[in-house]
CSV table of C-alpha atoms and ligand atoms in Angstrom, one decimal:
chain,number,residue,atom,x,y,z
T,1,UNK,CA,116.5,47.9,-3.7
T,2,UNK,CA,117.2,44.8,-0.6
T,3,UNK,CA,120.9,43.3,-1.2
T,4,UNK,CA,120.4,39.3,-2.8
T,5,UNK,CA,121.0,36.9,-0.6
T,6,UNK,CA,123.2,33.9,-1.2
T,7,UNK,CA,123.0,30.4,0.3
T,8,UNK,CA,126.9,29.8,2.0
T,9,UNK,CA,128.6,27.1,3.9
T,10,UNK,CA,130.1,28.9,6.9
T,11,UNK,CA,132.6,28.2,9.9
T,12,UNK,CA,134.5,30.1,12.4
T,13,UNK,CA,138.2,30.3,12.2
T,14,UNK,CA,138.6,26.6,14.1
T,15,UNK,CA,137.1,25.5,10.8
T,16,UNK,CA,134.9,22.9,12.9
T,17,UNK,CA,131.1,23.0,12.9
T,18,UNK,CA,130.0,23.6,9.6
T,19,UNK,CA,126.5,25.4,8.4
T,20,UNK,CA,124.7,26.6,5.6
T,21,UNK,CA,122.9,30.2,5.6
T,22,UNK,CA,121.6,32.4,3.4
T,23,UNK,CA,124.1,35.5,3.4
T,24,UNK,CA,124.5,39.3,2.3
T,25,UNK,CA,126.5,42.2,2.5
T,26,UNK,CA,124.0,44.9,3.4
T,27,UNK,CA,124.7,48.9,3.3
T,28,UNK,CA,123.9,50.2,6.6
T,29,UNK,CA,120.4,51.8,5.3
T,30,UNK,CA,119.1,48.5,4.0
T,31,UNK,CA,119.3,46.4,7.2
T,32,UNK,CA,116.3,47.7,8.7
T,33,UNK,CA,114.4,46.2,5.4
T,34,UNK,CA,116.7,42.9,6.1
T,35,UNK,CA,115.8,42.7,9.7
T,36,UNK,CA,111.8,42.0,8.8
T,37,UNK,CA,112.4,39.7,6.4
T,38,UNK,CA,113.5,37.8,9.3
T,39,UNK,CA,112.8,34.1,8.6
T,40,UNK,CA,112.2,31.6,11.9
T,41,UNK,CA,115.6,30.7,12.3
T,42,UNK,CA,116.4,34.3,12.7
T,43,UNK,CA,119.7,36.4,11.9
T,44,UNK,CA,123.0,37.2,13.2
T,45,UNK,CA,125.4,39.5,12.4
T,46,UNK,CA,129.3,38.5,11.0
T,47,UNK,CA,132.1,40.4,10.9
T,48,UNK,CA,135.1,39.2,9.6
T,49,UNK,CA,134.5,35.6,11.0
T,50,UNK,CA,137.8,35.4,13.2
T,51,UNK,CA,135.7,34.1,16.4
T,52,UNK,CA,136.7,30.3,16.6
T,53,UNK,CA,133.3,28.7,16.7
T,54,UNK,CA,130.1,28.9,15.5
T,55,UNK,CA,129.3,32.2,17.0
T,56,UNK,CA,129.2,33.8,13.3
T,57,UNK,CA,126.9,31.2,12.2
T,58,UNK,CA,123.1,30.9,12.0
T,59,UNK,CA,121.9,27.0,10.6
T,60,UNK,CA,119.1,27.6,8.4
T,61,UNK,CA,118.9,31.2,8.7
T,62,UNK,CA,120.3,34.5,7.9
T,63,UNK,CA,123.6,36.0,8.7
T,64,UNK,CA,124.6,39.6,7.1
T,65,UNK,CA,127.6,41.7,7.0
T,66,UNK,CA,128.1,45.1,7.0
T,67,UNK,CA,129.4,46.8,4.3
T,68,UNK,CA,130.9,50.0,5.2
T,69,UNK,CA,133.7,51.9,4.3
T,70,UNK,CA,136.9,53.5,6.4
T,71,UNK,CA,136.7,56.1,4.1
T,72,UNK,CA,133.6,57.3,6.3
T,73,UNK,CA,135.5,56.9,9.3
T,74,UNK,CA,135.6,60.6,11.4
T,75,UNK,CA,138.9,61.0,13.7
T,76,UNK,CA,138.3,63.6,16.6
T,77,UNK,CA,142.1,64.4,16.8
T,78,UNK,CA,141.2,67.0,19.5
T,79,UNK,CA,139.4,64.5,22.0
T,80,UNK,CA,141.3,61.0,20.7
T,81,UNK,CA,138.4,59.3,19.2
T,82,UNK,CA,137.2,57.6,16.3
T,83,UNK,CA,133.4,57.5,14.7
T,84,UNK,CA,133.2,54.6,12.4
T,85,UNK,CA,131.3,51.9,10.5
T,86,UNK,CA,130.3,48.8,12.4
T,87,UNK,CA,131.5,46.6,9.7
T,88,UNK,CA,135.2,48.2,9.5
T,89,UNK,CA,137.7,46.7,10.5
T,90,UNK,CA,140.9,47.1,12.2
T,91,UNK,CA,143.5,46.3,9.7
T,92,UNK,CA,141.9,49.4,7.4
T,93,UNK,CA,141.4,51.8,10.8
T,94,UNK,CA,145.3,51.6,11.6
T,95,UNK,CA,146.3,52.4,8.4
T,96,UNK,CA,144.3,55.7,8.3
T,97,UNK,CA,145.0,56.2,12.8
T,98,UNK,CA,149.0,55.0,12.9
T,99,UNK,CA,150.3,57.6,10.4
T,100,UNK,CA,148.1,60.4,12.4
T,101,UNK,CA,149.4,59.5,15.8
T,102,UNK,CA,147.0,57.0,17.3
T,103,UNK,CA,146.4,53.4,17.9
T,104,UNK,CA,143.3,51.5,18.6
T,105,UNK,CA,142.7,51.2,22.6
T,106,UNK,CA,142.6,47.5,22.7
T,107,UNK,CA,144.0,45.5,20.1
T,108,UNK,CA,143.4,41.7,20.0
T,109,UNK,CA,145.9,38.7,18.4
T,110,UNK,CA,144.8,39.6,14.6
T,111,UNK,CA,143.9,43.2,13.1
T,112,UNK,CA,141.6,41.2,10.8
T,113,UNK,CA,138.6,41.8,13.2
T,114,UNK,CA,135.5,44.5,12.5
T,115,UNK,CA,134.5,47.2,15.3
T,116,UNK,CA,131.3,45.4,15.8
T,117,UNK,CA,132.9,41.9,16.2
T,118,UNK,CA,135.4,43.7,18.4
T,119,UNK,CA,132.5,45.2,20.6
T,120,UNK,CA,130.0,42.5,20.3
T,121,UNK,CA,132.6,39.6,21.8
T,122,UNK,CA,134.2,42.5,24.3
T,123,UNK,CA,137.7,42.0,23.3
T,124,UNK,CA,140.9,42.0,25.2
T,125,UNK,CA,143.9,42.6,24.7
T,126,UNK,CA,148.2,42.7,26.3
T,127,UNK,CA,147.0,45.8,28.2
T,128,UNK,CA,143.8,44.4,29.9
T,129,UNK,CA,145.7,44.4,33.5
T,130,UNK,CA,145.6,48.2,33.1
T,131,UNK,CA,142.9,49.2,30.2
T,132,UNK,CA,140.3,46.9,30.5
T,133,UNK,CA,138.6,45.5,27.3
T,134,UNK,CA,137.8,47.2,24.1
T,135,UNK,CA,133.9,48.0,25.9
T,136,UNK,CA,135.4,50.1,28.4
T,137,UNK,CA,136.9,52.3,25.5
T,138,UNK,CA,133.5,52.7,23.8
T,139,UNK,CA,132.0,56.1,24.2
T,140,UNK,CA,128.5,55.3,22.4
T,141,UNK,CA,127.0,53.5,19.8
T,142,UNK,CA,124.0,53.4,17.9
T,143,UNK,CA,122.2,49.7,18.2
T,144,UNK,CA,119.6,48.7,15.1
T,145,UNK,CA,117.0,46.7,17.4
T,146,UNK,CA,114.7,44.0,16.4
T,147,UNK,CA,111.6,46.2,15.9
T,148,UNK,CA,113.7,47.8,13.0
T,149,UNK,CA,114.6,51.0,15.5
T,150,UNK,CA,117.7,52.7,15.8
T,151,UNK,CA,118.8,53.6,19.6
T,152,UNK,CA,121.9,55.4,20.8
T,153,UNK,CA,123.5,53.4,24.0
T,154,UNK,CA,126.6,54.5,26.1
T,155,UNK,CA,127.7,53.8,29.5
T,156,UNK,CA,125.7,57.0,30.2
T,157,UNK,CA,122.8,56.4,28.2
T,158,UNK,CA,120.5,53.1,28.9
T,159,UNK,CA,123.8,51.7,30.5
T,160,UNK,CA,122.6,48.2,30.7
T,161,UNK,CA,121.3,47.3,27.2
T,162,UNK,CA,124.5,49.0,26.1
T,163,UNK,CA,126.7,46.5,28.8
T,164,UNK,CA,124.4,43.6,27.6
T,165,UNK,CA,125.8,44.7,23.8
T,166,UNK,CA,129.4,44.8,25.0
T,167,UNK,CA,129.9,41.0,24.7
T,168,UNK,CA,126.4,40.3,24.2
T,169,UNK,CA,127.6,37.9,20.4
T,170,UNK,CA,125.0,40.0,18.5
T,171,UNK,CA,122.2,38.8,20.2
T,172,UNK,CA,120.6,42.3,21.6
T,173,UNK,CA,120.6,43.8,17.7
T,174,UNK,CA,123.3,45.0,15.2
T,175,UNK,CA,125.7,47.1,15.7
T,176,UNK,CA,125.6,49.9,13.0
T,177,UNK,CA,128.4,52.2,14.3
T,178,UNK,CA,130.7,53.2,17.5
T,179,UNK,CA,132.7,56.2,19.0
T,180,UNK,CA,135.7,55.0,21.3
T,181,UNK,CA,138.9,56.6,22.2
T,182,UNK,CA,142.3,56.0,21.4
T,183,UNK,CA,145.8,56.0,22.5
T,184,UNK,CA,148.0,58.7,21.6
T,185,UNK,CA,151.3,57.4,20.1
T,186,UNK,CA,154.8,59.0,19.2
T,187,UNK,CA,155.7,56.0,16.9
T,188,UNK,CA,154.9,53.2,15.5
T,189,UNK,CA,157.2,51.3,17.2
T,190,UNK,CA,157.2,49.6,20.7
T,191,UNK,CA,160.5,48.9,23.0
T,192,UNK,CA,159.7,45.5,24.4
T,193,UNK,CA,161.8,43.6,27.1
T,194,UNK,CA,161.9,39.8,27.3
T,195,UNK,CA,162.2,37.8,29.7
T,196,UNK,CA,162.7,33.3,29.5
T,197,UNK,CA,161.3,31.4,32.5
T,198,UNK,CA,162.8,27.9,32.9
T,199,UNK,CA,159.0,26.6,34.8
T,200,UNK,CA,155.3,28.1,35.4
T,201,UNK,CA,156.4,29.2,38.9
T,202,UNK,CA,159.0,31.4,37.6
T,203,UNK,CA,156.6,32.9,35.2
T,204,UNK,CA,154.0,33.6,37.8
T,205,UNK,CA,156.4,35.5,40.0
T,206,UNK,CA,157.6,37.6,36.8
T,207,UNK,CA,154.2,38.3,35.6
T,208,UNK,CA,153.1,39.0,39.1
T,209,UNK,CA,155.3,41.3,39.7
T,210,UNK,CA,156.5,43.0,36.7
T,211,UNK,CA,153.4,43.4,34.7
T,212,UNK,CA,152.3,46.7,35.8
T,213,UNK,CA,155.2,48.8,35.1
T,214,UNK,CA,154.0,47.8,31.1
T,215,UNK,CA,151.3,48.6,28.8
T,216,UNK,CA,151.8,45.5,27.5
T,217,UNK,CA,152.4,42.0,28.7
T,218,UNK,CA,151.8,38.6,27.8
T,219,UNK,CA,153.7,35.2,27.9
T,220,UNK,CA,153.6,32.2,25.3
T,221,UNK,CA,154.1,28.6,26.8
T,222,UNK,CA,155.9,25.6,26.0
T,223,UNK,CA,153.0,23.2,26.7
T,224,UNK,CA,154.4,20.5,25.8
T,225,UNK,CA,157.1,20.4,28.0
T,226,UNK,CA,156.9,18.4,31.7
T,227,UNK,CA,158.5,17.7,35.2
T,228,UNK,CA,161.2,20.2,35.8
T,229,UNK,CA,160.3,22.4,32.5
T,230,UNK,CA,156.5,22.5,33.1
T,231,UNK,CA,155.7,26.0,31.6
T,232,UNK,CA,158.7,27.0,30.5
T,233,UNK,CA,158.0,30.0,28.8
T,234,UNK,CA,158.7,33.5,27.0
T,235,UNK,CA,157.4,36.4,28.6
T,236,UNK,CA,157.2,40.0,26.5
T,237,UNK,CA,156.1,43.4,27.9
T,238,UNK,CA,156.3,46.2,26.0
T,239,UNK,CA,155.4,50.0,26.0
T,240,UNK,CA,155.1,52.4,22.5
T,241,UNK,CA,158.3,53.7,21.6
T,242,UNK,CA,159.1,57.5,22.1
T,243,UNK,CA,160.7,59.6,19.5
T,244,UNK,CA,163.5,59.4,22.2
T,245,UNK,CA,163.5,55.9,21.9
T,246,UNK,CA,164.5,55.3,18.3
T,247,UNK,CA,166.9,55.0,16.2
T,248,UNK,CA,168.3,57.9,13.9
T,249,UNK,CA,166.9,55.9,11.2
T,250,UNK,CA,163.4,55.1,12.5
T,251,UNK,CA,163.4,58.5,13.7
T,252,UNK,CA,163.2,59.5,9.9
T,253,UNK,CA,159.4,58.7,9.8
T,254,UNK,CA,158.8,57.8,13.0
T,255,UNK,CA,154.9,56.9,12.2
T,256,UNK,CA,155.7,54.8,9.2
T,257,UNK,CA,153.2,52.0,9.0
T,258,UNK,CA,153.6,48.9,6.3
T,259,UNK,CA,152.5,45.7,7.8
T,260,UNK,CA,153.5,42.7,4.8
T,261,UNK,CA,152.0,40.0,3.9
T,262,UNK,CA,154.4,37.0,3.4
T,263,UNK,CA,152.2,34.0,2.1
T,264,UNK,CA,149.1,32.3,2.4
T,265,UNK,CA,148.9,28.6,3.0
T,266,UNK,CA,147.5,27.2,0.1
T,267,UNK,CA,144.1,25.0,0.8
T,268,UNK,CA,146.4,21.9,-0.4
T,269,UNK,CA,147.4,21.1,3.0
T,270,UNK,CA,146.9,17.4,3.6
T,271,UNK,CA,143.7,16.5,5.2
T,272,UNK,CA,145.4,15.2,8.6
T,273,UNK,CA,147.0,19.0,8.8
T,274,UNK,CA,150.4,19.3,9.6
T,275,UNK,CA,150.2,20.1,13.7
T,276,UNK,CA,150.9,17.5,15.5
T,277,UNK,CA,153.0,16.7,18.6
T,278,UNK,CA,156.2,15.7,16.7
T,279,UNK,CA,156.2,19.2,14.6
T,280,UNK,CA,155.2,21.2,18.0
T,281,UNK,CA,157.9,20.1,19.8
T,282,UNK,CA,160.2,20.9,16.8
T,283,UNK,CA,158.6,24.2,16.7
T,284,UNK,CA,159.3,25.0,20.9
T,285,UNK,CA,162.3,24.1,21.0
T,286,UNK,CA,164.0,25.8,18.2
T,287,UNK,CA,161.2,29.1,19.7
T,288,UNK,CA,163.0,28.4,23.4
T,289,UNK,CA,166.2,28.5,21.9
T,290,UNK,CA,166.1,31.7,19.4
T,291,UNK,CA,164.6,33.9,22.6
T,292,UNK,CA,167.5,35.8,25.3
T,293,UNK,CA,167.3,34.9,28.8
T,294,UNK,CA,166.8,38.6,29.8
T,295,UNK,CA,166.8,41.3,27.1
T,296,UNK,CA,165.7,45.2,27.4
T,297,UNK,CA,164.7,47.3,25.1
T,298,UNK,CA,164.5,45.6,21.6
T,299,UNK,CA,162.5,47.7,19.2
T,300,UNK,CA,159.8,46.0,17.5
T,301,UNK,CA,157.0,47.7,14.7
T,302,UNK,CA,153.2,46.9,15.7
T,303,UNK,CA,152.4,44.6,13.4
T,304,UNK,CA,155.6,42.2,14.8
T,305,UNK,CA,154.7,43.1,18.3
T,306,UNK,CA,150.7,42.6,17.7
T,307,UNK,CA,149.8,41.1,15.2
T,308,UNK,CA,152.9,38.1,14.2
T,309,UNK,CA,150.0,35.6,12.8
T,310,UNK,CA,148.8,38.0,10.4
T,311,UNK,CA,151.9,37.8,8.1
T,312,UNK,CA,150.8,34.4,7.2
T,313,UNK,CA,147.5,34.2,5.5
T,314,UNK,CA,145.0,31.3,6.0
T,315,UNK,CA,147.3,29.9,8.5
T,316,UNK,CA,144.4,28.4,10.3
T,317,UNK,CA,144.7,25.7,7.4
T,318,UNK,CA,147.9,23.9,8.8
T,319,UNK,CA,145.5,22.0,11.2
T,320,UNK,CA,143.8,20.4,8.2
T,321,UNK,CA,140.3,19.3,7.5
T,322,UNK,CA,139.1,18.3,11.1
T,323,UNK,CA,140.3,22.1,11.9
T,324,UNK,CA,141.3,22.9,15.5
T,325,UNK,CA,140.1,24.4,18.8
T,326,UNK,CA,140.9,27.5,20.8
T,327,UNK,CA,140.3,26.8,24.4
T,328,UNK,CA,140.3,29.6,26.6
T,329,UNK,CA,139.3,30.4,30.3
T,330,UNK,CA,140.3,32.4,32.9
T,331,UNK,CA,140.5,31.4,37.0
T,332,UNK,CA,140.7,34.2,39.4
T,333,UNK,CA,143.9,35.1,41.0
T,334,UNK,CA,144.6,33.0,43.8
T,335,UNK,CA,143.6,29.6,41.7
T,336,UNK,CA,147.5,29.0,40.5
T,337,UNK,CA,147.5,25.6,41.9
T,338,UNK,CA,144.3,24.5,39.8
T,339,UNK,CA,146.1,26.6,36.4
T,340,UNK,CA,149.6,24.6,37.2
T,341,UNK,CA,147.0,21.6,37.1
T,342,UNK,CA,145.7,21.9,34.3
T,343,UNK,CA,148.9,22.8,32.7
T,344,UNK,CA,150.5,20.0,33.9
T,345,UNK,CA,147.3,17.8,32.2
T,346,UNK,CA,147.5,19.2,28.5
T,347,UNK,CA,151.4,19.1,29.0
T,348,UNK,CA,151.0,14.8,29.5
T,349,UNK,CA,148.1,14.8,26.9
T,350,UNK,CA,150.6,16.1,24.3
T,351,UNK,CA,147.2,17.9,22.7
T,352,UNK,CA,148.6,21.4,22.6
T,353,UNK,CA,150.2,22.9,19.6
T,354,UNK,CA,152.9,25.7,20.2
T,355,UNK,CA,149.8,28.8,19.8
T,356,UNK,CA,149.5,29.1,23.4
T,357,UNK,CA,149.4,32.0,25.6
T,358,UNK,CA,148.9,33.3,29.1
T,359,UNK,CA,147.7,36.7,30.5
T,360,UNK,CA,146.8,38.3,33.4
T,361,UNK,CA,143.8,40.3,33.4
T,362,UNK,CA,142.9,43.4,35.5
T,363,UNK,CA,139.6,44.4,36.8
T,364,UNK,CA,136.1,43.5,34.8
T,365,UNK,CA,134.1,45.7,33.2
T,366,UNK,CA,130.1,46.2,34.0
T,367,UNK,CA,129.2,44.1,31.0
T,368,UNK,CA,127.3,40.9,32.3
T,369,UNK,CA,128.7,38.7,29.5
T,370,UNK,CA,132.2,40.5,29.4
T,371,UNK,CA,134.6,37.5,29.6
T,372,UNK,CA,137.5,38.9,31.9
T,373,UNK,CA,137.2,39.0,35.6
T,374,UNK,CA,140.6,39.9,38.0
T,375,UNK,CA,143.0,36.4,37.2
T,376,UNK,CA,144.8,33.9,34.9
T,377,UNK,CA,143.6,33.6,31.0
T,378,UNK,CA,145.4,30.9,29.2
T,379,UNK,CA,144.8,30.2,25.6
T,380,UNK,CA,145.4,26.8,24.3
T,381,UNK,CA,145.1,26.0,20.2
T,382,UNK,CA,144.3,22.0,19.8
T,383,UNK,CA,144.0,20.3,16.7
T,384,UNK,CA,140.6,18.3,16.8
T,385,UNK,CA,142.2,15.2,15.8
T,386,UNK,CA,144.5,14.9,18.3
T,387,UNK,CA,143.3,11.7,20.7
T,388,UNK,CA,141.6,12.6,23.7
T,389,UNK,CA,140.9,16.4,23.2
T,390,UNK,CA,137.0,16.0,24.2
T,391,UNK,CA,137.2,14.3,26.8
T,392,UNK,CA,140.2,16.0,28.4
T,393,UNK,CA,138.2,19.4,28.0
T,394,UNK,CA,135.5,18.6,29.9
T,395,UNK,CA,137.7,17.6,32.8
T,396,UNK,CA,139.1,21.0,32.6
T,397,UNK,CA,135.8,22.8,31.8
T,398,UNK,CA,134.7,21.0,35.6
T,399,UNK,CA,137.9,22.2,37.3
T,400,UNK,CA,137.9,26.1,35.9
T,401,UNK,CA,134.2,26.3,36.7
T,402,UNK,CA,134.7,25.0,40.4
T,403,UNK,CA,137.9,27.4,40.5
T,404,UNK,CA,135.4,30.3,39.9
T,405,UNK,CA,136.7,30.5,36.1
T,406,UNK,CA,134.8,31.2,33.0
T,407,UNK,CA,135.4,30.1,29.2
T,408,UNK,CA,135.6,32.8,26.3
T,409,UNK,CA,132.2,32.9,24.1
T,410,UNK,CA,134.5,34.0,20.9
T,411,UNK,CA,136.6,31.0,21.1
T,412,UNK,CA,134.4,28.5,22.0
T,413,UNK,CA,133.5,25.6,20.2
T,414,UNK,CA,133.0,22.5,22.8
T,415,UNK,CA,131.4,23.8,26.4
T,416,UNK,CA,127.9,23.0,27.2
T,417,UNK,CA,125.0,24.7,28.5
T,418,UNK,CA,125.6,24.7,32.3
T,419,UNK,CA,129.6,25.3,31.9
T,420,UNK,CA,128.8,28.7,30.8
T,421,UNK,CA,125.9,29.2,32.9
T,422,UNK,CA,128.0,27.9,36.2
T,423,UNK,CA,131.1,31.0,34.8
T,424,UNK,CA,128.6,33.4,33.9
T,425,UNK,CA,126.7,34.3,37.6
T,426,UNK,CA,125.0,36.9,35.5
T,427,UNK,CA,124.0,35.0,32.6
T,428,UNK,CA,120.2,35.5,34.0
T,429,UNK,CA,120.6,39.0,33.9
T,430,UNK,CA,121.9,39.4,30.4
T,431,UNK,CA,118.7,37.0,29.5
T,432,UNK,CA,116.2,39.3,30.9
T,433,UNK,CA,117.5,42.4,29.4
T,434,UNK,CA,118.0,40.0,25.9
T,435,UNK,CA,114.3,39.2,25.7
T,436,UNK,CA,112.9,42.6,26.6
T,437,UNK,CA,114.3,44.1,23.5
T,438,UNK,CA,114.2,40.6,21.0
T,439,UNK,CA,110.7,39.5,22.7
T,440,UNK,CA,110.0,36.7,19.2
T,441,UNK,CA,113.4,35.7,19.3
T,442,UNK,CA,115.1,37.3,15.9
T,443,UNK,CA,118.6,37.4,16.8
T,444,UNK,CA,119.8,33.7,17.0
T,445,UNK,CA,122.8,31.9,16.1
T,446,UNK,CA,124.8,28.2,16.6
T,447,UNK,CA,126.4,29.5,19.5
T,448,UNK,CA,123.1,30.8,21.3
T,449,UNK,CA,121.1,27.8,20.5
T,450,UNK,CA,124.3,25.2,21.3
T,451,UNK,CA,124.8,26.9,24.7
T,452,UNK,CA,121.5,28.5,25.5
T,453,UNK,CA,122.2,31.8,25.9
T,454,UNK,CA,118.5,32.8,24.3
F,501,FAD,C1,144.1,34.5,15.1
F,501,FAD,C2,143.3,35.3,16.3
F,501,FAD,C3,143.9,36.0,17.2
F,501,FAD,C4,142.8,36.7,18.0
F,501,FAD,N1,143.2,37.4,19.2
F,501,FAD,C5,142.3,37.6,20.1
F,501,FAD,C6,142.9,38.7,21.6
F,501,FAD,O1,144.0,38.5,21.5
F,501,FAD,N2,141.5,38.6,21.6
F,501,FAD,C7,140.3,38.5,22.0
F,501,FAD,O2,139.7,38.7,22.9
F,501,FAD,N3,140.1,38.0,21.0
F,501,FAD,C8,141.0,37.3,19.7
F,501,FAD,N4,140.7,36.8,18.7
F,501,FAD,C9,139.3,36.2,18.7
F,501,FAD,C10,138.5,37.5,18.2
F,501,FAD,O3,139.4,39.1,18.5
F,501,FAD,C11,137.0,38.0,18.3
F,501,FAD,O4,136.5,36.4,17.6
F,501,FAD,C12,136.2,38.9,17.4
F,501,FAD,O5,134.9,39.0,17.8
F,501,FAD,C13,136.5,38.7,15.9
F,501,FAD,O6,135.6,39.8,15.0
F,501,FAD,P1,135.1,39.5,14.0
F,501,FAD,O7,135.0,40.5,13.0
F,501,FAD,O8,135.8,38.9,12.8
F,501,FAD,O9,133.7,38.7,14.2
F,501,FAD,P2,132.8,37.3,13.8
F,501,FAD,O10,134.1,36.4,13.8
F,501,FAD,O11,132.7,37.6,12.4
F,501,FAD,O12,131.7,37.9,14.8
F,501,FAD,C14,131.7,37.5,16.3
F,501,FAD,C15,130.2,37.9,17.3
F,501,FAD,O13,130.3,38.9,16.9
F,501,FAD,C16,128.6,39.4,16.0
F,501,FAD,N5,128.9,40.6,15.1
F,501,FAD,C17,130.0,40.8,14.4
F,501,FAD,N6,129.4,42.1,13.8
F,501,FAD,C18,128.4,42.6,14.6
F,501,FAD,C19,127.5,43.6,14.8
F,501,FAD,N7,128.0,44.8,13.7
F,501,FAD,N8,126.5,43.9,15.4
F,501,FAD,C20,126.4,43.1,16.5
F,501,FAD,N9,127.4,41.9,16.8
F,501,FAD,C21,128.1,41.6,16.0
F,501,FAD,C22,128.6,38.1,15.8
F,501,FAD,O14,127.7,37.9,15.8
F,501,FAD,C23,129.2,37.4,16.6
F,501,FAD,O15,128.5,37.1,17.7
F,501,FAD,C24,141.3,36.2,17.8
F,501,FAD,C25,141.0,35.9,16.9
F,501,FAD,C26,142.1,35.1,15.8
F,501,FAD,C27,141.2,34.6,14.6
């Protein structure tokens, strides 16, 4: 019995470039049958659709999701590993692992992503400078190939295909399940130090010299400030709190984990959205004022430190019907001048929303399409209706690749094949592996066609 299809209009989290596809939610055991049934427009997997652009869309083709249950997850407390179906979300996992003293090895800014999506995008978190991206922590996975067979892969088992799948955006096959290592924690709280920086040079200096002493580090940057205040920012660095760091009250239930949902943005937001340069300027000013110049030892719980935006459902609707772009790139260390110039150009253009993050990446992993390289990664949300965005970003694209940088495929909705080719120097090596496991082009997506990845 094969799950039924329905025709659905899909977008990414940025709500741009909708396309229609036939979709089905499929139990693992039926996936092979659906793959055999692929039409000429092929198949792509979709997790929770949290990539910002068109990575999990396939116009005129098939988009499948895995029907998995967290109840089948196997936590090995001795080894500190978890084996789980790839359709399970980090949100569901955290509810079972945190109370047992474990945390996910890499946490993105939202917990509403699946394990399959985390591996396919090789996601990074606030700990990349020390611990790498999600793929670094995957011990094994099983991959359903285009010919219907299932292959076991790992860093020591068919390593080329394993690493082509990590960051391969679902284009090597369907990740069915995976085993990855976890972080042992004594409490569900984090101990956080805050530094407010007057400008971008102060922030570069602060991050270059203090990040390695903390497991987690990320900075928020006011990308509307110019002149002497260019790049004014707030840097938060943290670690998992030990039992001895907790107050007597918190120590009663040190692994308590209960993320709160505050509200959901209604579908009735005006079509032009609520995020513009006026509202963003006011927000940034208030946000900066509430942060202390320097403070150590603030205790925060996991949702407040890692996933503050998740408390508000459908916040992407705030940008209105035109949607928004998240522009994320990395430039190598030593390219601070280019980064500073990019920050200046964005600040002058007044196109950035308050959601801007700067982070230092550590070492890359062997994945040819894995995004992180040692350097600075900047993430900027911009409303698509802000004037001049497209021209600005095309100029920035050239600056990024000329500086030896690249763009993050999981966030992309605007770059071009040549920008990706110039940024991902091992694209041809990846394509050769991809073609060897999918000679007839079963795996396809809007992203893959737009950027000529396959
Ligand atoms: C608020 C917010 C904050 C974010 N913060 C970060 C961050 O800090 N760091 C970061 O790296 N990313 C971040 N992201 C991006 C997000 O982590 C990635 O886009 C992630 O891949 C989304 O997972 P998903 O399950 O929603 O996958 P989808 O968006 O549905 O799909 C993403 C890709 O994974 C593929 N895929 C999904 N499941 C499978 C499977 N079973 N087998 C094979 N391929 C599959 C899809 O085909 C697609 O190419 C953020 C996103 C949001 C909305």
